Short mmCIF file of C-alpha atoms in Angstrom, two decimals:
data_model
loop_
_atom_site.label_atom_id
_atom_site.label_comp_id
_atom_site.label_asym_id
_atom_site.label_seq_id
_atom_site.Cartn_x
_atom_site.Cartn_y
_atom_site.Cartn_z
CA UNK D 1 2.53 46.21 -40.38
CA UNK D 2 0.35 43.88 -38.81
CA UNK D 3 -0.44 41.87 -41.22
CA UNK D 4 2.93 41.17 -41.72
CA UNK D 5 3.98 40.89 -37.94
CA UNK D 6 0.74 38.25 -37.27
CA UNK D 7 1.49 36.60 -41.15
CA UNK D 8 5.17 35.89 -42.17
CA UNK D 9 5.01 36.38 -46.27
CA UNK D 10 5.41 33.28 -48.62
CA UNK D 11 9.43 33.74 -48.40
CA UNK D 12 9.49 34.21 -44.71
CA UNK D 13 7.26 31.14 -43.76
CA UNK D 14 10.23 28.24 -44.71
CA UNK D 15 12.71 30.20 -42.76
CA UNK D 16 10.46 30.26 -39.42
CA UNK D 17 9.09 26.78 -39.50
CA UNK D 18 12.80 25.38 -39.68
CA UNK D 19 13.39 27.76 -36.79
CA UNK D 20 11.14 26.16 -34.79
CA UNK D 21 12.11 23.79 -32.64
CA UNK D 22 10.52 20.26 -32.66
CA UNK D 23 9.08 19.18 -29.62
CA UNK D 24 10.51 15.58 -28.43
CA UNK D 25 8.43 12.49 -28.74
CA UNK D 26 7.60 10.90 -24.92
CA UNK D 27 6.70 7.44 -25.83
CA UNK D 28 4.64 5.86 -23.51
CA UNK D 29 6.45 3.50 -20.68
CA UNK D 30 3.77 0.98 -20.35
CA UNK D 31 3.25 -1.44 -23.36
CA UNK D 32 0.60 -3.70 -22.74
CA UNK D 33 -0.13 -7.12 -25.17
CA UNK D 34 -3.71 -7.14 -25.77
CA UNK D 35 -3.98 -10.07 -27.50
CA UNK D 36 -5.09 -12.76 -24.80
CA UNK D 37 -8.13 -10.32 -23.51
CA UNK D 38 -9.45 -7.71 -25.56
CA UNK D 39 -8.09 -9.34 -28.86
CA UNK D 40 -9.81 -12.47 -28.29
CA UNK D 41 -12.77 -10.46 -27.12
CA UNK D 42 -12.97 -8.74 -30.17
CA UNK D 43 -12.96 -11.69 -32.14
CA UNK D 44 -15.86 -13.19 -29.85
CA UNK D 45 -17.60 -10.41 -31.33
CA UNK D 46 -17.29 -10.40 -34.82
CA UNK D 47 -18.44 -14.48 -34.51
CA UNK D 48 -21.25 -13.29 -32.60
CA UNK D 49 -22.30 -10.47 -35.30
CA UNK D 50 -21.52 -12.59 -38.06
CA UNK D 51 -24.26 -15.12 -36.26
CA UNK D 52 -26.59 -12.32 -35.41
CA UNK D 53 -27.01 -11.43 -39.02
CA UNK D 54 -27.48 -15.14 -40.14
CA UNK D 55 -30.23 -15.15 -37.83
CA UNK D 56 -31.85 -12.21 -39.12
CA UNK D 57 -32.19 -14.17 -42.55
CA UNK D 58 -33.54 -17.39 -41.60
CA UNK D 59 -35.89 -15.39 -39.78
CA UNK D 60 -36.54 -14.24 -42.73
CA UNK D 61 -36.83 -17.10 -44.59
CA UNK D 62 -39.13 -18.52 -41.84
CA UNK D 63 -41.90 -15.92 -41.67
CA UNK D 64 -41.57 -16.05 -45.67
CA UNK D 65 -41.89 -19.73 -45.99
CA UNK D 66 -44.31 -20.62 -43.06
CA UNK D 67 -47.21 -17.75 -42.31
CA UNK D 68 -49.63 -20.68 -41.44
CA UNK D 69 -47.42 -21.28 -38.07
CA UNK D 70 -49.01 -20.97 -35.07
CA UNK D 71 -49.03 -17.20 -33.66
CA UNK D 72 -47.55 -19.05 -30.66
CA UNK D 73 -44.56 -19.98 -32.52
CA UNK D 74 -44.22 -16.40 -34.64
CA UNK D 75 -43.92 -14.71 -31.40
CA UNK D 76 -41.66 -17.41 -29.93
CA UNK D 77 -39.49 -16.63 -33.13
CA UNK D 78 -39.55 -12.76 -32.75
CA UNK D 79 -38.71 -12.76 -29.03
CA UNK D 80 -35.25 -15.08 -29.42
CA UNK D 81 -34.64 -12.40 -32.59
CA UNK D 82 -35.21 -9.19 -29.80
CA UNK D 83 -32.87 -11.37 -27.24
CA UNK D 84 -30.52 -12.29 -29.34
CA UNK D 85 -29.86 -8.20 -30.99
CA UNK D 86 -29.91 -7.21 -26.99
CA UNK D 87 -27.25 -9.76 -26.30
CA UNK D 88 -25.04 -8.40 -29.47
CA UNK D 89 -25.62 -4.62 -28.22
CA UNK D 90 -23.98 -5.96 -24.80
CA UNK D 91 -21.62 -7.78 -25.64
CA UNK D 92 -20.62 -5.17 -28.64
CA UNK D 93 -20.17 -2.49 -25.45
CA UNK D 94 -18.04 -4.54 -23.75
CA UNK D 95 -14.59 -3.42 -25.55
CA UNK D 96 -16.19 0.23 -25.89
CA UNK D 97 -15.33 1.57 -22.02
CA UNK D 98 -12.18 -0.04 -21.73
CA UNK D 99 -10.51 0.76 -25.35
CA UNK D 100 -12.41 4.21 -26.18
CA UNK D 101 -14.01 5.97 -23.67
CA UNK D 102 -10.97 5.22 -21.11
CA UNK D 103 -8.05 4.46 -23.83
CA UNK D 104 -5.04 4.96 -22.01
CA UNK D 105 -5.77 4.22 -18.17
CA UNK D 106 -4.57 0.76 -16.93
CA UNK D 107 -6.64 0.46 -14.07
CA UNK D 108 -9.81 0.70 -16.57
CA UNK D 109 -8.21 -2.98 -17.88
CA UNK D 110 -8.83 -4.86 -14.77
CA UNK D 111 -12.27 -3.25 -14.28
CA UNK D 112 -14.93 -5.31 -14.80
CA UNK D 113 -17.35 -4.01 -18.02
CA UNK D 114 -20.77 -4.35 -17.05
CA UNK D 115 -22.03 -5.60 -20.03
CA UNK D 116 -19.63 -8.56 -20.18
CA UNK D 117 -22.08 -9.50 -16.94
CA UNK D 118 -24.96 -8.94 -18.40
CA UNK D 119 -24.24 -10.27 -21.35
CA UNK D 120 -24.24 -13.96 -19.77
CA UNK D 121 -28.07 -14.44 -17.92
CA UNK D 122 -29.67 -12.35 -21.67
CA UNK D 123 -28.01 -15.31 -23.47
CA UNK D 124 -28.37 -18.01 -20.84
CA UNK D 125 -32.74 -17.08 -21.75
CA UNK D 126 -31.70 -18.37 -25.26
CA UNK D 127 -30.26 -21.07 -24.61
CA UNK D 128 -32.95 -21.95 -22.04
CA UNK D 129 -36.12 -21.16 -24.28
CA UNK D 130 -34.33 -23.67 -26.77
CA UNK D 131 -33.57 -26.15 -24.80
CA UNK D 132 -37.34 -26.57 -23.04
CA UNK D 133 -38.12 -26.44 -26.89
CA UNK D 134 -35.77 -29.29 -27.47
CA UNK D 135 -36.81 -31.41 -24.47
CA UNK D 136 -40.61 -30.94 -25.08
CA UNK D 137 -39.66 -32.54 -29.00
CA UNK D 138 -38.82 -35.29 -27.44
CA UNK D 139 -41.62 -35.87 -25.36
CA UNK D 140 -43.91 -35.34 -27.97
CA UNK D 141 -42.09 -37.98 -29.84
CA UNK D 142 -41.82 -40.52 -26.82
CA UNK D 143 -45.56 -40.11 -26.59
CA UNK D 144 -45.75 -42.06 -30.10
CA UNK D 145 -43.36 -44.56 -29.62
CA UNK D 146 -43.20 -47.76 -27.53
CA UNK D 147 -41.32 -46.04 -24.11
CA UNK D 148 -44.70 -44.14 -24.14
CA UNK D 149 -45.32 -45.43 -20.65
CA UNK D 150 -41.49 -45.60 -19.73
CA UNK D 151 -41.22 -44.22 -16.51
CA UNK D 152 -37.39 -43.84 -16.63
CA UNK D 153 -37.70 -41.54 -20.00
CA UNK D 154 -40.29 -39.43 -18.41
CA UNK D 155 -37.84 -39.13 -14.63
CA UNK D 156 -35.37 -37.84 -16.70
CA UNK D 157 -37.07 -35.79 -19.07
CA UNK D 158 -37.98 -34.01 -15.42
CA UNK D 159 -34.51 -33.48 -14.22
CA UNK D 160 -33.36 -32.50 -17.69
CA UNK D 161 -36.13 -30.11 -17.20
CA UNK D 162 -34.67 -28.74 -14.23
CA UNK D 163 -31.07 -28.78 -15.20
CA UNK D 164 -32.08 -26.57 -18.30
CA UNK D 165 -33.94 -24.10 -15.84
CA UNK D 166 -31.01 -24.28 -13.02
CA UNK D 167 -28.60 -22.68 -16.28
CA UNK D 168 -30.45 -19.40 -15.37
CA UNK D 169 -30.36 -18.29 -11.76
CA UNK D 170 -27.28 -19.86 -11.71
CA UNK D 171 -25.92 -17.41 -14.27
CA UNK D 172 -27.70 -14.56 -12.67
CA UNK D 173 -25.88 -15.66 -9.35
CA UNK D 174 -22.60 -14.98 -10.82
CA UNK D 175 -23.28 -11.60 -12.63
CA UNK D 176 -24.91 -10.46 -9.24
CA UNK D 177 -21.70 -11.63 -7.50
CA UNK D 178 -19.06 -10.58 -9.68
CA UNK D 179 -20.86 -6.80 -10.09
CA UNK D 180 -20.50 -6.93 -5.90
CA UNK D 181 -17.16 -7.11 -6.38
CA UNK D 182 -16.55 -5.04 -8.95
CA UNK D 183 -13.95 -7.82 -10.77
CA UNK D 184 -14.33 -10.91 -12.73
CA UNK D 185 -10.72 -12.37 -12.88
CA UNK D 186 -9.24 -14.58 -10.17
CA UNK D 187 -12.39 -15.09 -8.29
CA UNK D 188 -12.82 -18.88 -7.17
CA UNK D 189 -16.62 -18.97 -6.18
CA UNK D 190 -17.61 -17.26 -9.13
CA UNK D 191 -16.09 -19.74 -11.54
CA UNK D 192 -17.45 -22.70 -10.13
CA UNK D 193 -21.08 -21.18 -10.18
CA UNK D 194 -20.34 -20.29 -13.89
CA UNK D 195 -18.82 -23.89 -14.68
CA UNK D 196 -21.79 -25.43 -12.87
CA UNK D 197 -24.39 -23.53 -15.40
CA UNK D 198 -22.32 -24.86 -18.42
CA UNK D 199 -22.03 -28.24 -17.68
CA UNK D 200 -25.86 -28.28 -16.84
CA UNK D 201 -26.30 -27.06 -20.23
CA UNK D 202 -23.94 -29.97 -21.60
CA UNK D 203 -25.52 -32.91 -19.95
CA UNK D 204 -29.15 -31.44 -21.92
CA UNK D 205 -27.20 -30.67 -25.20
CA UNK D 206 -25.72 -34.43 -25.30
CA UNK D 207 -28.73 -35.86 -23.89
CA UNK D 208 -31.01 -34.06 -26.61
CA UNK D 209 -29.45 -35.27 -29.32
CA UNK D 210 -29.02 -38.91 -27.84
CA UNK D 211 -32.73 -39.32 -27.31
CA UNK D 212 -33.69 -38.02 -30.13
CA UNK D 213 -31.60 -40.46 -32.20
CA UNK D 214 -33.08 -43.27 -30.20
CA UNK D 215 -36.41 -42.32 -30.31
CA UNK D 216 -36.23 -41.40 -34.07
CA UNK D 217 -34.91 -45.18 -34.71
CA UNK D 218 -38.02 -46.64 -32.51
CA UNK D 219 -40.43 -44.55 -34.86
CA UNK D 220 -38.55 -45.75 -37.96
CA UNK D 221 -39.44 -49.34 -36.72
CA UNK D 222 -42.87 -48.49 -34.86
CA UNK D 223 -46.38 -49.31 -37.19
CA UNK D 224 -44.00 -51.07 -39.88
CA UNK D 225 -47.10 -52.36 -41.74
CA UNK D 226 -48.14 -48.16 -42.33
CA UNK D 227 -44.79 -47.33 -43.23
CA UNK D 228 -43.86 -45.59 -47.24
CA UNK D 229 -40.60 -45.21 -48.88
CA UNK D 230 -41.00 -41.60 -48.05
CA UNK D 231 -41.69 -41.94 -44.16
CA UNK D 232 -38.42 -44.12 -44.26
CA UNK D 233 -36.78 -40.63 -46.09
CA UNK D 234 -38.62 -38.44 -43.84
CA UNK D 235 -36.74 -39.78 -40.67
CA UNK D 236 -33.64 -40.26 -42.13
CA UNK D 237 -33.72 -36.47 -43.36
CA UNK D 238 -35.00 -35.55 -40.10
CA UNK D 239 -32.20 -38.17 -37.96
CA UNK D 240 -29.37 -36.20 -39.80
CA UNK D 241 -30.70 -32.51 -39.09
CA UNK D 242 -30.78 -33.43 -35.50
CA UNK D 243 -27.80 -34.88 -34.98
CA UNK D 244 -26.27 -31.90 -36.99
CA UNK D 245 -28.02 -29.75 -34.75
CA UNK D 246 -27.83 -31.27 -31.51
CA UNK D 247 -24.35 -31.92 -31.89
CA UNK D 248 -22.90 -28.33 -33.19
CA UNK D 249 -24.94 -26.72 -29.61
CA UNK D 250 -23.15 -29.60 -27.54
CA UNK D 251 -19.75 -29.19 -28.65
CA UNK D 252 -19.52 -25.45 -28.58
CA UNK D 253 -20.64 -25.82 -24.82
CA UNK D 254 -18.15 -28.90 -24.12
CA UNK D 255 -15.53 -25.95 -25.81
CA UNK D 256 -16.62 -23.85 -24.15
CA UNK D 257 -16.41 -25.39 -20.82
CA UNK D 258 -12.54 -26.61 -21.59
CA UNK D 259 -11.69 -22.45 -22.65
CA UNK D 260 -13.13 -21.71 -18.84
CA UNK D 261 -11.36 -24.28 -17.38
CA UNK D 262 -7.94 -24.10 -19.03
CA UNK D 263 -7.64 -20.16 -20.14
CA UNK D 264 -10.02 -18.09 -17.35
CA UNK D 265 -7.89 -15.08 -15.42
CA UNK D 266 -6.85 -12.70 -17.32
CA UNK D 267 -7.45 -14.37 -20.52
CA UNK D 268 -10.78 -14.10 -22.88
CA UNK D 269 -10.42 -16.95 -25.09
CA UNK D 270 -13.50 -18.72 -23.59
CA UNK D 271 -15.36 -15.41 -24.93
CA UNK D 272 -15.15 -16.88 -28.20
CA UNK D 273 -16.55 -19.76 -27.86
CA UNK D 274 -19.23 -18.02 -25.16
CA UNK D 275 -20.59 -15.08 -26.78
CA UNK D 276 -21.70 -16.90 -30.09
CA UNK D 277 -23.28 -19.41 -27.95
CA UNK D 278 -26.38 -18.33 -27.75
CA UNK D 279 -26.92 -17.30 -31.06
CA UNK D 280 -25.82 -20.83 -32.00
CA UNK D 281 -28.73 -22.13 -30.01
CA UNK D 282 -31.19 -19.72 -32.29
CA UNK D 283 -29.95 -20.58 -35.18
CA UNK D 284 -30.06 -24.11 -34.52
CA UNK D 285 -33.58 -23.59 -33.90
CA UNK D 286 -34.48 -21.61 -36.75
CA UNK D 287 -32.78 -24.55 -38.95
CA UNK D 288 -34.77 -26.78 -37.38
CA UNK D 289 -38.27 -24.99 -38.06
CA UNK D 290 -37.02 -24.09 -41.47
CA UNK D 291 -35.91 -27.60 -42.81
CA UNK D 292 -40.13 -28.50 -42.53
CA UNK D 293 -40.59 -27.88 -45.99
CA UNK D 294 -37.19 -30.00 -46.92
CA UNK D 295 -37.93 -33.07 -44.32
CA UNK D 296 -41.45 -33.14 -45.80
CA UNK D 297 -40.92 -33.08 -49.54
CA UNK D 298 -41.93 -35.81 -52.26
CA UNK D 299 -45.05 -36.23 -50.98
CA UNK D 300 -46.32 -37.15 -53.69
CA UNK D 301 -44.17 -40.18 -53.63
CA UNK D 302 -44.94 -43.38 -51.74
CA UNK D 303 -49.01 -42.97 -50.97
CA UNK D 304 -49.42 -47.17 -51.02
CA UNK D 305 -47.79 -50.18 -49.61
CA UNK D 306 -47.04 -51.06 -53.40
CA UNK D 307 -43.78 -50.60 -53.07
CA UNK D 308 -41.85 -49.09 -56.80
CA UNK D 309 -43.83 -49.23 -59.91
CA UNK D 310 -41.92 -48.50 -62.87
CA UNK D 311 -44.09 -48.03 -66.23
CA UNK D 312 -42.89 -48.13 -69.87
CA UNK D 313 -44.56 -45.17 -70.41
CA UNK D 314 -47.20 -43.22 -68.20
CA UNK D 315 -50.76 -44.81 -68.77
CA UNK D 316 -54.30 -42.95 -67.67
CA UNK D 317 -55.65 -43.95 -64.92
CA UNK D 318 -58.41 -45.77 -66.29
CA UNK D 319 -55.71 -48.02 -67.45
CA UNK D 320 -53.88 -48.75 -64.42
CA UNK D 321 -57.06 -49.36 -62.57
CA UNK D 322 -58.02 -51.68 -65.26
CA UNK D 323 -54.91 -53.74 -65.42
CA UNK D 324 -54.93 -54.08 -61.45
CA UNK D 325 -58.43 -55.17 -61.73
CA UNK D 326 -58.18 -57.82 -64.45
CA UNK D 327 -54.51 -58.61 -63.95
CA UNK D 328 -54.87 -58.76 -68.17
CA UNK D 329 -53.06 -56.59 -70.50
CA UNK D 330 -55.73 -54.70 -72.24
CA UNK D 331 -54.66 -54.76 -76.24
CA UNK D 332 -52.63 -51.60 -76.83
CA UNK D 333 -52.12 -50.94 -73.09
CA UNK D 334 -48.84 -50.60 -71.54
CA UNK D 335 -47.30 -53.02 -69.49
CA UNK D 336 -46.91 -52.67 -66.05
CA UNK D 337 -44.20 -53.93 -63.35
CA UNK D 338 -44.59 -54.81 -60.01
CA UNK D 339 -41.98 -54.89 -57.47
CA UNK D 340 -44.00 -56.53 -54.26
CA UNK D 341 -45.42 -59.69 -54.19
CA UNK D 342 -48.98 -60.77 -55.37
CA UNK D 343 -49.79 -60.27 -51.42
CA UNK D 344 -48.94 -57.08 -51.15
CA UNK D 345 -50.96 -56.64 -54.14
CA UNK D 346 -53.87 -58.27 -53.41
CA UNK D 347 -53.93 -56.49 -49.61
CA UNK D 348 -53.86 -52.67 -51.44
CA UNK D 349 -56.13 -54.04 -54.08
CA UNK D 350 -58.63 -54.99 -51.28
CA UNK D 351 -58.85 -51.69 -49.83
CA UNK D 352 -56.14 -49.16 -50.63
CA UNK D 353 -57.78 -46.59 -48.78
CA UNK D 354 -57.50 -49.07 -45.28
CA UNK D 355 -53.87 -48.79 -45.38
CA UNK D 356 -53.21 -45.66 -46.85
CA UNK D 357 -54.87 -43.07 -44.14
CA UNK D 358 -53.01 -45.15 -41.15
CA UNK D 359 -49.75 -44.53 -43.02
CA UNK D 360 -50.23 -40.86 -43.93
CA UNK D 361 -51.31 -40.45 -40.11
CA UNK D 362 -48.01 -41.69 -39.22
CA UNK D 363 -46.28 -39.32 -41.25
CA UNK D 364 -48.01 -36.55 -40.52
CA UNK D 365 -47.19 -37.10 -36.59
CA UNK D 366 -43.53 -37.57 -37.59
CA UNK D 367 -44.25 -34.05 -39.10
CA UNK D 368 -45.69 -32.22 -36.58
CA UNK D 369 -42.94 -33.07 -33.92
CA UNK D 370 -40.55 -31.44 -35.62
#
């Protein structure tokens, strides 16, 4: 009797389910449209993880590729990769609070998530580091060129300096204000100090690239009596990595300067553009350190001022050196083609050696300031 009275048999268990009566379905009152906050913030995210894990390759590929690097720059390297997986784990909490842990309470929407504060002054260090990196390039570049002892270059080499530097308290200003206050929507003061930082960090990002154009071209045209085929290759390769660089940092930050302008409140659009930012910087940097190897290549091409020398077939050296000697064909040598005048010829003939070490110097520099 008790199993019977606590379990309804096989034939009894239809009749008292149907019996039952179902409970009605209270549909929440409140619908809320995510999309213009937490859907863009999402989104924001999975940019900034797809980055993060880009990152994590080409540093990779750059410890692979380059142990001889200075420890100064290995440790540079690693300490962008630790900032940059702190600012994912941030930013990666910010949704968590509001859309788990609270799911359901309203007045968790218009709180403000920590993270999503401290989120910005972590990445502003990235962008920072790589900017100073950036900006000392170029004066490592300026130093071989003819504004050497410009004045004007070196001014504002100082205030883009500071400008870079000013991205960070300023950032920390905001987070320290907004947390007082326990909001980040609607709040005048703290926009304008968050504005302020990007735009700072536009004027460098436009400037960068700018100067380093220029000061590329003056090195193109600097010690023109040293300079190989392969130099000339060398700085175009390097001319079209920076301003692919340079100008992918400066227009996310002019984007996302118009998001915060035109959609801050309520909206997180400007997240998307935001939270990848730094990890744009990084990667931009790591491109730059890993494109060595490519900017550098053919070096076996070019060593002399001989300009192209195109050969029926490929003769020993013994014969080359004695056809540029004689200026005869030797009987059963192969014939050789010049493409510079008898000059140019003579000059290398003289001492090849004179002009070669100059011109691989001047590469070399080119090199090192990547």
């Amino acid at each position: 009797m008790f199993c019977s009275t606590s379990h309804p048999t096989t034939a009894e268990s239809p009749r008292h389910i149907m019996s039952t009566p179902i409970p009605t379905i209270i549909e929440n009152p409140i619908t809320l449209n995510l999309t213009p906050s937490y859907g863009a913030l999402l989104i924001a995210i999975y940019f900034s993880c797809v980055l993060w894990g880009v990152n994590v390759f080409q540093t990779y590929v750059y410890y692979w590729n380059y142990p001889g690097d200075s420890w100064t720059t290995k440790i540079l390297v690693a300490f962008l990769l630790i900032v940059d997986t702190a600012h994912k784990i941030l930013v990666t909490k910010v949704p968590w609070s509001t859309l788990i842990q609270n799911w359901g309470n309203v007045a968790a929407i218009q709180a403000a998530p920590v993270e999503a504060l401290h989120e910005a002054w972590v990445g502003s260090i990235i962008i920072l580091i790589v900017q100073l990196y950036y900006l000392r390039r170029i004066g490592k570049f300026a130093s071989h060129t003819r504004h050497a002892r410009s004045w004007w270059l070196w001014l504002a080499l100082a205030v883009l300096v500071g400008l870079a530097i000013l991205q960070v308290p300023m950032t920390v200003v905001y987070c320290i204000d907004s947390i007082s206050k326990n909001i980040i929507f609607n709040v005048p003061i703290n926009l304008r100090i968050k504005r302020t930082g990007l735009i700072a960090a536009a004027v460098v990002d436009v400037f960068i690239a700018v100067a380093m154009i220029l000061l590329l071209k003056d090195t193109d045209s600097a010690d023109g009596q040293f300079k190989s085929k392969r130099t000339s290759k060398t700085i175009r390769r390097l001319t079209v990595i920076i301003v692919n660089t340079g100008l992918v940092t400066a227009v996310v930050t002019i984007v996302a300067l118009i998001l915060d302008k035109t959609a801050s409140g309520t909206d997180f659009w400007t997240t998307i553009a935001q939270y990848p930012q730094c990890s744009i910087y990084f990667s931009t940097f790591l491109a730059n350190l890993n494109a060595r190897r490519y900017v550098g290549s053919d070096v076996g091409e070019g060593l002399s001022n001989i300009g192209d020398i195109h050969f029926a077939s490929s003769p020993s050296v013994s014969q080359r050196n004695g056809d540029l000697e004689t200026g005869l064909g030797v009987p059963g040598s192969r014939h050789i083609v010049l493409n510079q005048a008898d000059s140019d010829v003579s000059r290398s003939e003289e001492d090849p050696e004179k002009y070669e070490e100059p011109m691989q110097t001047f590469e070399s520099e080119v090199l090192k300031n990547i």
